[in-house]
Every structure is written in C-alpha cells, then in structure tokens.
PDB file of C-alpha atoms and ligand atoms in Angstrom:
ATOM      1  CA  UNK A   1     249.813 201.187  16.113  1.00 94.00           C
ATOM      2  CA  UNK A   2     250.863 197.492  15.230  1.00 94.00           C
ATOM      3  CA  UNK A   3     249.614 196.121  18.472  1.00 95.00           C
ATOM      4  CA  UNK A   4     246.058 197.714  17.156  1.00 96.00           C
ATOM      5  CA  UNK A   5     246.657 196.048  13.422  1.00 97.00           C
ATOM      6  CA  UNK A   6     248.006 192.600  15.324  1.00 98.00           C
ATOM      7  CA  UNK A   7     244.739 192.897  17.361  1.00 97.00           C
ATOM      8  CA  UNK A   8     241.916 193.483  14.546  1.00 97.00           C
ATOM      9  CA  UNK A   9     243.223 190.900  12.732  1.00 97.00           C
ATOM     10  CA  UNK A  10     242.976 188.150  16.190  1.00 98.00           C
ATOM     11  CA  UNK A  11     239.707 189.843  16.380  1.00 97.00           C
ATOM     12  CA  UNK A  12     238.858 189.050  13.167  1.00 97.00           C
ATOM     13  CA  UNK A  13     239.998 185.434  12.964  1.00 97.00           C
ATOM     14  CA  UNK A  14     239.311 184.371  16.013  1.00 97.00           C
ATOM     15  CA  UNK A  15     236.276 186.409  17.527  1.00 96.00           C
ATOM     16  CA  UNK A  16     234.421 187.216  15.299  1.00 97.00           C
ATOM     17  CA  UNK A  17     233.778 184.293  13.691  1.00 97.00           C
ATOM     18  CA  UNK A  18     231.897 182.426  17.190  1.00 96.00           C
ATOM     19  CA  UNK A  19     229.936 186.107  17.685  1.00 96.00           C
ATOM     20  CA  UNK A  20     228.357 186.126  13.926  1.00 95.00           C
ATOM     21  CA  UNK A  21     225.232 185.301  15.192  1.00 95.00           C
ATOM     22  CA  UNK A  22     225.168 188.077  18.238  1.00 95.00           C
ATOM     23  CA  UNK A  23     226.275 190.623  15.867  1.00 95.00           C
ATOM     24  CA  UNK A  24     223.792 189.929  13.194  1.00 95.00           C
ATOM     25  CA  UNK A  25     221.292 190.457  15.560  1.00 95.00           C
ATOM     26  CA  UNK A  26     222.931 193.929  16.440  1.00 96.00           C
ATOM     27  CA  UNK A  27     223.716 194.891  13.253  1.00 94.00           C
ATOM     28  CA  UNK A  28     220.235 197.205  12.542  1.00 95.00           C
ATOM     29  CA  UNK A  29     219.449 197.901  16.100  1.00 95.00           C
ATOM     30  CA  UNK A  30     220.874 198.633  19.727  1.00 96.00           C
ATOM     31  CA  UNK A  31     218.938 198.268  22.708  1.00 96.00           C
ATOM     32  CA  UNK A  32     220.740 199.242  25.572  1.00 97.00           C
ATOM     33  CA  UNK A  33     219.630 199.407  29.077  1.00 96.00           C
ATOM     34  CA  UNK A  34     222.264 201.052  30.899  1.00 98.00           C
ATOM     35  CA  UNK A  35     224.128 204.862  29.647  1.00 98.00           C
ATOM     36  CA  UNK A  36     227.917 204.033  31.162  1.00 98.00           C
ATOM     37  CA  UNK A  37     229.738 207.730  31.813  1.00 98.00           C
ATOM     38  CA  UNK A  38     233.367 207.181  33.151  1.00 98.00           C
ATOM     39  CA  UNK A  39     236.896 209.069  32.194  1.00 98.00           C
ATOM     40  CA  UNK A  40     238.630 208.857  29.329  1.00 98.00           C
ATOM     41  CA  UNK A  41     241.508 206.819  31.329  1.00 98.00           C
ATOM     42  CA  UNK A  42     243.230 203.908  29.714  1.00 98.00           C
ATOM     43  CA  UNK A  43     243.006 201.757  32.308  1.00 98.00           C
ATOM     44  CA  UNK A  44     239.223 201.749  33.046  1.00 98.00           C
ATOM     45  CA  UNK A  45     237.708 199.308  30.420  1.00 98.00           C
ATOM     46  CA  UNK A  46     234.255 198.885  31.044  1.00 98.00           C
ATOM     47  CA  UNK A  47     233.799 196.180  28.667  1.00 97.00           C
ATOM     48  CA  UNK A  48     236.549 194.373  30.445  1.00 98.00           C
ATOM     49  CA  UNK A  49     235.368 195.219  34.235  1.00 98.00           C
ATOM     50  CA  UNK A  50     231.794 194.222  33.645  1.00 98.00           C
ATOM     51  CA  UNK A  51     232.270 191.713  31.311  1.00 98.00           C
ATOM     52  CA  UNK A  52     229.800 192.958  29.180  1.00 97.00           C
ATOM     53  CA  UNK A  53     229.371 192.575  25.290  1.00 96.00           C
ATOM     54  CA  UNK A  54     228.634 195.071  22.230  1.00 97.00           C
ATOM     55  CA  UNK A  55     225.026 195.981  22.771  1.00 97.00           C
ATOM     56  CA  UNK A  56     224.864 195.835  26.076  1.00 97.00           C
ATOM     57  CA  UNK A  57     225.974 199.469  27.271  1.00 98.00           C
ATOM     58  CA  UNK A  58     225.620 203.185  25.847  1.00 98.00           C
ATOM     59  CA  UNK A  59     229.361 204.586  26.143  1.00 98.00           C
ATOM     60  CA  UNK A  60     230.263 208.106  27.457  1.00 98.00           C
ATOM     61  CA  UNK A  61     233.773 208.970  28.358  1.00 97.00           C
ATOM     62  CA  UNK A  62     234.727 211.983  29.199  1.00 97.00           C
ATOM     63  CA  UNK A  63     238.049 213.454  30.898  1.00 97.00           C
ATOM     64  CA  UNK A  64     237.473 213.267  35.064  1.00 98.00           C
ATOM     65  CA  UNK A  65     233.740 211.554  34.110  1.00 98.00           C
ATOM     66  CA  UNK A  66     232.713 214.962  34.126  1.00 97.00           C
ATOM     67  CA  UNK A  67     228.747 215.604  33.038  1.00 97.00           C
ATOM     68  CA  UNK A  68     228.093 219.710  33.069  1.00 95.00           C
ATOM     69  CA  UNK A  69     225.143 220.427  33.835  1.00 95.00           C
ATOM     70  CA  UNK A  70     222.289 221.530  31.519  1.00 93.00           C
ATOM     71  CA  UNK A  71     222.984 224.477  29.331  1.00 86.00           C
ATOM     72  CA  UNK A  72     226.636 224.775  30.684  1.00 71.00           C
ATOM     73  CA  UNK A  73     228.311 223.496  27.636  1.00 71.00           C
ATOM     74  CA  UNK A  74     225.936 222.035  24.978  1.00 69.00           C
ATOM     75  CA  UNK A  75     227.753 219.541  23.318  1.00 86.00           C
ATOM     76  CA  UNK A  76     228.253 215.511  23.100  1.00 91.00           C
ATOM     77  CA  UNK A  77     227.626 214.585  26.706  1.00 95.00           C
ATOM     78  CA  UNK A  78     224.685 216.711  26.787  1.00 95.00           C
ATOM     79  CA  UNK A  79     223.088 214.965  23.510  1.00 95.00           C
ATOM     80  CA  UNK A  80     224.197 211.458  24.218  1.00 97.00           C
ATOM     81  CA  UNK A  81     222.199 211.641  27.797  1.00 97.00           C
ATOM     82  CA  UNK A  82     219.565 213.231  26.067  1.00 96.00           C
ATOM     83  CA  UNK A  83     219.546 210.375  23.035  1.00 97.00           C
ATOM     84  CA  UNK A  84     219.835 207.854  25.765  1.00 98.00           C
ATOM     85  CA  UNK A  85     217.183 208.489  27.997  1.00 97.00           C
ATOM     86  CA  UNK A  86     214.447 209.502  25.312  1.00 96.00           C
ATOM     87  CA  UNK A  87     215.038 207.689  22.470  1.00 97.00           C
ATOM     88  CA  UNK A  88     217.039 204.411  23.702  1.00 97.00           C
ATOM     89  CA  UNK A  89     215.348 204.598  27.213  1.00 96.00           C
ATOM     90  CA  UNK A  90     218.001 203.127  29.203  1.00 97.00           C
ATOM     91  CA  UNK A  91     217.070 202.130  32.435  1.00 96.00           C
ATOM     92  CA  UNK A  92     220.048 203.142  34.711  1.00 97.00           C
ATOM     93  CA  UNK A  93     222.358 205.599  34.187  1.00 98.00           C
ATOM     94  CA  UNK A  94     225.952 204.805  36.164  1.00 98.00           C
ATOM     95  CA  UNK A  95     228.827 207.748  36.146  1.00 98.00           C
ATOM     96  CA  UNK A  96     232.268 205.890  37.057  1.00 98.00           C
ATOM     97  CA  UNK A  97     235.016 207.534  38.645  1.00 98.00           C
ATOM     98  CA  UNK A  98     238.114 205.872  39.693  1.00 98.00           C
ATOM     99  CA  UNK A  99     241.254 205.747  41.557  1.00 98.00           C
ATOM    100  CA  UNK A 100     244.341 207.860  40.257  1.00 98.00           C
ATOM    101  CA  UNK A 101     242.059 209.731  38.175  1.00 98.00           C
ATOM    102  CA  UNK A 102     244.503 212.422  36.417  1.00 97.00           C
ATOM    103  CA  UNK A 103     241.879 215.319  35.933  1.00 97.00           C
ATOM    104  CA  UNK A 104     241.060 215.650  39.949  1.00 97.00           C
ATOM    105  CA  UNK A 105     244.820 215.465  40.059  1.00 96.00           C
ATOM    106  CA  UNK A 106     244.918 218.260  38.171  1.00 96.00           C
ATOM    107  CA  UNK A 107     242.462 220.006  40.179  1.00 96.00           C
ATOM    108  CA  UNK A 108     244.491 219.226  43.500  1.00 95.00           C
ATOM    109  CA  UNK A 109     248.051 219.800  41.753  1.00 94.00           C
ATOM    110  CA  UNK A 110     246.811 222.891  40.241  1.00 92.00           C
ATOM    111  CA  UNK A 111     249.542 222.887  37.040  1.00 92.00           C
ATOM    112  CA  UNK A 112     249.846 225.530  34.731  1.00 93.00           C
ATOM    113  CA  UNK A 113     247.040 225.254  32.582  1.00 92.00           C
ATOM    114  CA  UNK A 114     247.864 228.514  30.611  1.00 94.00           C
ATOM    115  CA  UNK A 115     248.274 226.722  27.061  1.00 95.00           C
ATOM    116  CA  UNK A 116     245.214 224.521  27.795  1.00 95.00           C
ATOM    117  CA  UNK A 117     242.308 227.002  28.117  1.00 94.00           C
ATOM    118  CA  UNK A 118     239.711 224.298  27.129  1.00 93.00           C
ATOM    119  CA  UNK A 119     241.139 221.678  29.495  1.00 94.00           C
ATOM    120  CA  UNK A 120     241.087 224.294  32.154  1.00 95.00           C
ATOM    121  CA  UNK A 121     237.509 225.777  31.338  1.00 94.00           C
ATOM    122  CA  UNK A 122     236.382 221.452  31.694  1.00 94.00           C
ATOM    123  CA  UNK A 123     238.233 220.951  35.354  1.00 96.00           C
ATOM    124  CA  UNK A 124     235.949 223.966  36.283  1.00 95.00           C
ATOM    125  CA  UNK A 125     233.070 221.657  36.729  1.00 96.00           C
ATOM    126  CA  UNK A 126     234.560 219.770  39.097  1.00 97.00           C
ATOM    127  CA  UNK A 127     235.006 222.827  41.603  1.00 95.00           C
ATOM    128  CA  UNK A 128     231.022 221.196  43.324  1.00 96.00           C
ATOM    129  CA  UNK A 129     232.698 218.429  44.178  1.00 97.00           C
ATOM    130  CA  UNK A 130     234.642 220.426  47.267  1.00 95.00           C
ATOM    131  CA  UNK A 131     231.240 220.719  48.990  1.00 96.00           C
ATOM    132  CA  UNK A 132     230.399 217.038  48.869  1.00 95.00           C
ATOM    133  CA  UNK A 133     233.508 215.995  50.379  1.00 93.00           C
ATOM    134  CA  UNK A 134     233.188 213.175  53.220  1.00 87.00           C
ATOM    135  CA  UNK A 135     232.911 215.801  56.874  1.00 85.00           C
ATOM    136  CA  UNK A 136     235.572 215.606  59.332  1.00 84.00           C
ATOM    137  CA  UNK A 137     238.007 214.348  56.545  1.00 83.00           C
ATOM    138  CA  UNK A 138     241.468 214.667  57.302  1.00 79.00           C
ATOM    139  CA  UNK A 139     243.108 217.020  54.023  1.00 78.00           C
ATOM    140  CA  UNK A 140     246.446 216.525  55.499  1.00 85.00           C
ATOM    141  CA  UNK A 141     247.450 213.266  53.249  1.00 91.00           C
ATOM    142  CA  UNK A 142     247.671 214.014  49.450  1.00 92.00           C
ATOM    143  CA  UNK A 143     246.719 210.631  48.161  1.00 93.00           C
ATOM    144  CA  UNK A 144     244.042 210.589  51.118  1.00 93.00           C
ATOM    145  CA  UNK A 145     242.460 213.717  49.788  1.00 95.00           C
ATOM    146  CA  UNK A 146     242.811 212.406  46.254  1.00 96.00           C
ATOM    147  CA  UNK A 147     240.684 209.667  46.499  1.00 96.00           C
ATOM    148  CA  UNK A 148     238.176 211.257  48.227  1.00 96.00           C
ATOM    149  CA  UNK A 149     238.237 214.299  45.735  1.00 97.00           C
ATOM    150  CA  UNK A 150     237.453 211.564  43.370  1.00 98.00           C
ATOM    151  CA  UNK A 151     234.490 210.051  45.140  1.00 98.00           C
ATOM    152  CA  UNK A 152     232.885 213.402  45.877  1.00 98.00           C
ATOM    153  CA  UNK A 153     233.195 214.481  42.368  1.00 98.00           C
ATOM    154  CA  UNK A 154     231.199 211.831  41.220  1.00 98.00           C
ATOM    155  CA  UNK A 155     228.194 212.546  43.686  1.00 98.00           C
ATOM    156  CA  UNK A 156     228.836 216.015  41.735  1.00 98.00           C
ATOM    157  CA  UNK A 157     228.484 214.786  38.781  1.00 98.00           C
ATOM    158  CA  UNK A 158     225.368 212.557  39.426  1.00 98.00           C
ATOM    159  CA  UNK A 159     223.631 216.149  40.293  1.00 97.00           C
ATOM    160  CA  UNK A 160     224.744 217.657  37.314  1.00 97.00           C
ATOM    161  CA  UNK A 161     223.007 214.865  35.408  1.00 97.00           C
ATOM    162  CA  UNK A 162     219.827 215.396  37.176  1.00 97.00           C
ATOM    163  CA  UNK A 163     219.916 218.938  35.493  1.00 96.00           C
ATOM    164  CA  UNK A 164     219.555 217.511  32.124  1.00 96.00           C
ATOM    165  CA  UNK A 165     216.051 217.837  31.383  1.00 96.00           C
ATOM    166  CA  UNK A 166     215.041 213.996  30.416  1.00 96.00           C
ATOM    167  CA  UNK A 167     216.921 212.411  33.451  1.00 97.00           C
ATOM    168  CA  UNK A 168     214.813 214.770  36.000  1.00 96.00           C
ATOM    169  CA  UNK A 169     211.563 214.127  33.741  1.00 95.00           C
ATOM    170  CA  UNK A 170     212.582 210.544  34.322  1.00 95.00           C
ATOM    171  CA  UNK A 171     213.511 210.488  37.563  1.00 95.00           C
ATOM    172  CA  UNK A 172     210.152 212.182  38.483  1.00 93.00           C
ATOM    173  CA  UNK A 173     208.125 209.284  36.924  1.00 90.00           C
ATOM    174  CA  UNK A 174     205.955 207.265  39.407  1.00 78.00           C
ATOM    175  CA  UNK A 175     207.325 204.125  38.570  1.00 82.00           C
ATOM    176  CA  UNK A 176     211.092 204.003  38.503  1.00 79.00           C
ATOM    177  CA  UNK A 177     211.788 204.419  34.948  1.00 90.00           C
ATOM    178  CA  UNK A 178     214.698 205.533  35.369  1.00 96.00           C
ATOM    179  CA  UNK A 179     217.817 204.748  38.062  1.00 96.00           C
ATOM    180  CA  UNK A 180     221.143 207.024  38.435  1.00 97.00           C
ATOM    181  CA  UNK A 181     224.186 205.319  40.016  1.00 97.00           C
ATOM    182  CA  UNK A 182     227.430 206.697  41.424  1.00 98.00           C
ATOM    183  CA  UNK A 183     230.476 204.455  40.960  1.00 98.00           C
ATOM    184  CA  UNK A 184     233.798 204.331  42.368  1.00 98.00           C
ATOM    185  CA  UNK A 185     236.571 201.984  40.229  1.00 98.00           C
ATOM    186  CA  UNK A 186     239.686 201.021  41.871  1.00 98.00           C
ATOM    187  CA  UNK A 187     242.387 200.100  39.316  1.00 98.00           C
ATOM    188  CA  UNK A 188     244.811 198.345  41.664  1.00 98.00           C
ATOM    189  CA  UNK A 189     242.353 196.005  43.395  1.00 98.00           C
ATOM    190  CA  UNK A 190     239.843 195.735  40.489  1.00 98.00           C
ATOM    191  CA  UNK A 191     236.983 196.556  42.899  1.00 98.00           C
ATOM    192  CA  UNK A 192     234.063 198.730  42.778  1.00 98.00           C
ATOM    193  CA  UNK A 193     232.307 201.236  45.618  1.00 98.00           C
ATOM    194  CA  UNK A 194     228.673 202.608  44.764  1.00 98.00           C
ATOM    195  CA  UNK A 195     227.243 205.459  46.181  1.00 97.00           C
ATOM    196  CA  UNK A 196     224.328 204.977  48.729  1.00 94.00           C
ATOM    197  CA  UNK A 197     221.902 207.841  49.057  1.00 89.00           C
ATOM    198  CA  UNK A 198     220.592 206.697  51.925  1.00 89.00           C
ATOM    199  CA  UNK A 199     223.700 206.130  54.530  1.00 90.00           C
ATOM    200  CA  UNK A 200     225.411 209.022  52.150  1.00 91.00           C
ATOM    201  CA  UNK A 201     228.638 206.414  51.813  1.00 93.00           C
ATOM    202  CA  UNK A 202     230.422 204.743  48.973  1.00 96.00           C
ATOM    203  CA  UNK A 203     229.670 200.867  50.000  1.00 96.00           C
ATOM    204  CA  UNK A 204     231.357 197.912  48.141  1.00 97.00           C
ATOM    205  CA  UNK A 205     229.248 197.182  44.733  1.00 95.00           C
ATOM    206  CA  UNK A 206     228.638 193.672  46.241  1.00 94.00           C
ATOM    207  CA  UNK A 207     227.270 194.866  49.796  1.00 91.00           C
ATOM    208  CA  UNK A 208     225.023 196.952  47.948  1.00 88.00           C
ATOM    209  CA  UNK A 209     223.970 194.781  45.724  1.00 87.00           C
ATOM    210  CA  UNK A 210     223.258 192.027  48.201  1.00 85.00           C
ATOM    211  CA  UNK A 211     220.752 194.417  50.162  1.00 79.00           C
ATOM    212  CA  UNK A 212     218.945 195.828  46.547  1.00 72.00           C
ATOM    213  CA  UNK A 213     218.216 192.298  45.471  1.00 65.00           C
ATOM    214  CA  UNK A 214     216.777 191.341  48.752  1.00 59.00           C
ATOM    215  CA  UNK A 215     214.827 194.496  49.009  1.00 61.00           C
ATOM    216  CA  UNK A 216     213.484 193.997  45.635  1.00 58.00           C
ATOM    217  CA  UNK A 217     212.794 190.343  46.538  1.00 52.00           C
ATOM    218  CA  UNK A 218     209.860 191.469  49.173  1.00 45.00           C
TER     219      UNK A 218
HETATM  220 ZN1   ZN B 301     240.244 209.818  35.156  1.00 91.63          ZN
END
C-alpha cells in the first residue's frame, strides 16, 4: 500500500500540476473514441503500452479479456459495451489478449476449480476459442499451445462482442461507424499482433498498420 500513498502524492506534486489544463477540460465530459477490453493482468497497462492519456480510452478489464456474449451473463461488460457504443459512440472497439495470460492457463491446466464456482462458470466462455485455433497446429508443446489458446480466444471473444446488440447495429451501418479489433500483447518483447480478417492471421500491429493507412490513403 505505501508504494500507492508514495505514488499519489508524486502524482500530485509533480503531474498534476503541468496536466491542470487537460484535466479541466475533462473534468465535465469524456469523449472517447476507442472501448479498450483486455485482462485484468498486472502487467498489461494500456495507458503505459499506448501511451495514451485520461480521456483518451473507455476501460474494460476483465479476467482472460473475456466478453460473453449477449444475454449470457448481464452484467458490467455487457453495459459498458452497450454505454460505449450508444451513448459515447466510440469508434473502434479493440479486445487485448496477451502472452502468459493466467485464465487460458487455467483452461489448459485444468486446476481444481471446486471452491471457485464463479471463476469456473467465467473460463466457460472461453471453451469457442478451441474451434478457432490456427489448423495443422502442433498441440504437442505446452507453451506452444498456450499462446495460441490465447490468440484464438480473442477471435472468440471479438464474436461474442458482435452479439451485443449495438456493436452488430453498428457494425451493420453503411458507413463504418464502427471498427472491432483483435489484439495480441506480448509482455516480454513489448510488441503487439492484430488480427487480420482477411489473411485470418495475427500480423505485427505495425505491418498492419502500414497497409490500413495506405489503403485509406487511395
Ligand atoms: Zn490474462
């Protein structure tokens, strides 16, 4: 706890003071463009990754990055996609998995999860993600299959989102309201993979990037 007290008091004698003027204009009103959903893992800081600053994304974290689907399990995910997309109308929606993640651990490990029925009832939706793993994969190496447990689960995921009513009344729209994104974080190397639809692989953010821009240049 003292590291947190040692820190909010840096924060506010040396921070804050130099961001006054960005939080006074955030201090009535957030305008978002992007709904963030990664794990609840300590060592995936979005803020810190992206370099981003308060205001700039809509948070969701949730154990394994998990979204259930629609009507699965009504509860906070459900209502902060919901807020997002209709009231704060982001404009891309990106669901972040990454490397060592400890809930598709769990899933491969299969522990006893007899004194944590809610924990177990939550890994449940990430049983879809078997069917989008990479063909021809070789299951023989654990940490092999573990990362690419980890990347399929968040093309699960990204379908489960589409379920929630707004995002696939969004996603319908003519003109591309809205975008979904699948991420992949690795925490040793600091990179990040995105999912392509089209060549159905996770490509380095960069790659992808490079080829978006230019097709959105012509
Ligand atoms: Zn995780």
């Amino acid at each position: 706890m003292k590291h947190l007290l040692q820190g909010y008091t840096r924060f506010r004698r040396d921070v804050f003071p130099g961001m006054k003027d960005h939080f006074h204009l955030l201090a009535d009103i957030q305008q978002p463009d992007i709904l963030f959903i990664t794990c609840a893992d300590s060592r995936v800081v979005p803020d810190l990754i992206l370099q981003t600053e308060p205001g700039d994304m809509f948070l969701c974290r949730t154990a394994g990055n998990i979204v259930p689907p629609h009507g699965a399990m009504p509860g906070g995910v459900s209502a902060t996609i919901e807020y997002a997309v209709a009231v704060l109308h982001v404009r891309h929606i990106i669901v972040c998995g990454h490397s060592d993640c400890g809930a598709l651990k769990a899933v491969l490990d299969k522990p006893d999860l007899s004194r944590l029925p809610l924990t177990a009832k939550w890994l449940g939706y990430i049983e879809p993600a078997w069917k989008h793993l990479e063909p021809g994969l070789s299951t023989s190496d654990p940490r092999t299959l573990h990362t690419a447990l980890i990347h399929a689960n968040v093309i699960a995921q990204l379908e489960n989102l589409k379920t929630h009513p707004e995002v696939a009344r969004a996603l319908a729209l003519a003109h591309n309201t809205l975008e979904v994104h699948g991420w992949y974080y690795d925490i040793l190397t600091g990179s990040i993979e995105t999912w392509d639809q089209q060549t159905r692989r996770f490509l380095p953010l960069e790659e992808w990037a490079s080829s978006a821009f230019l097709s959105a240049e012509r």
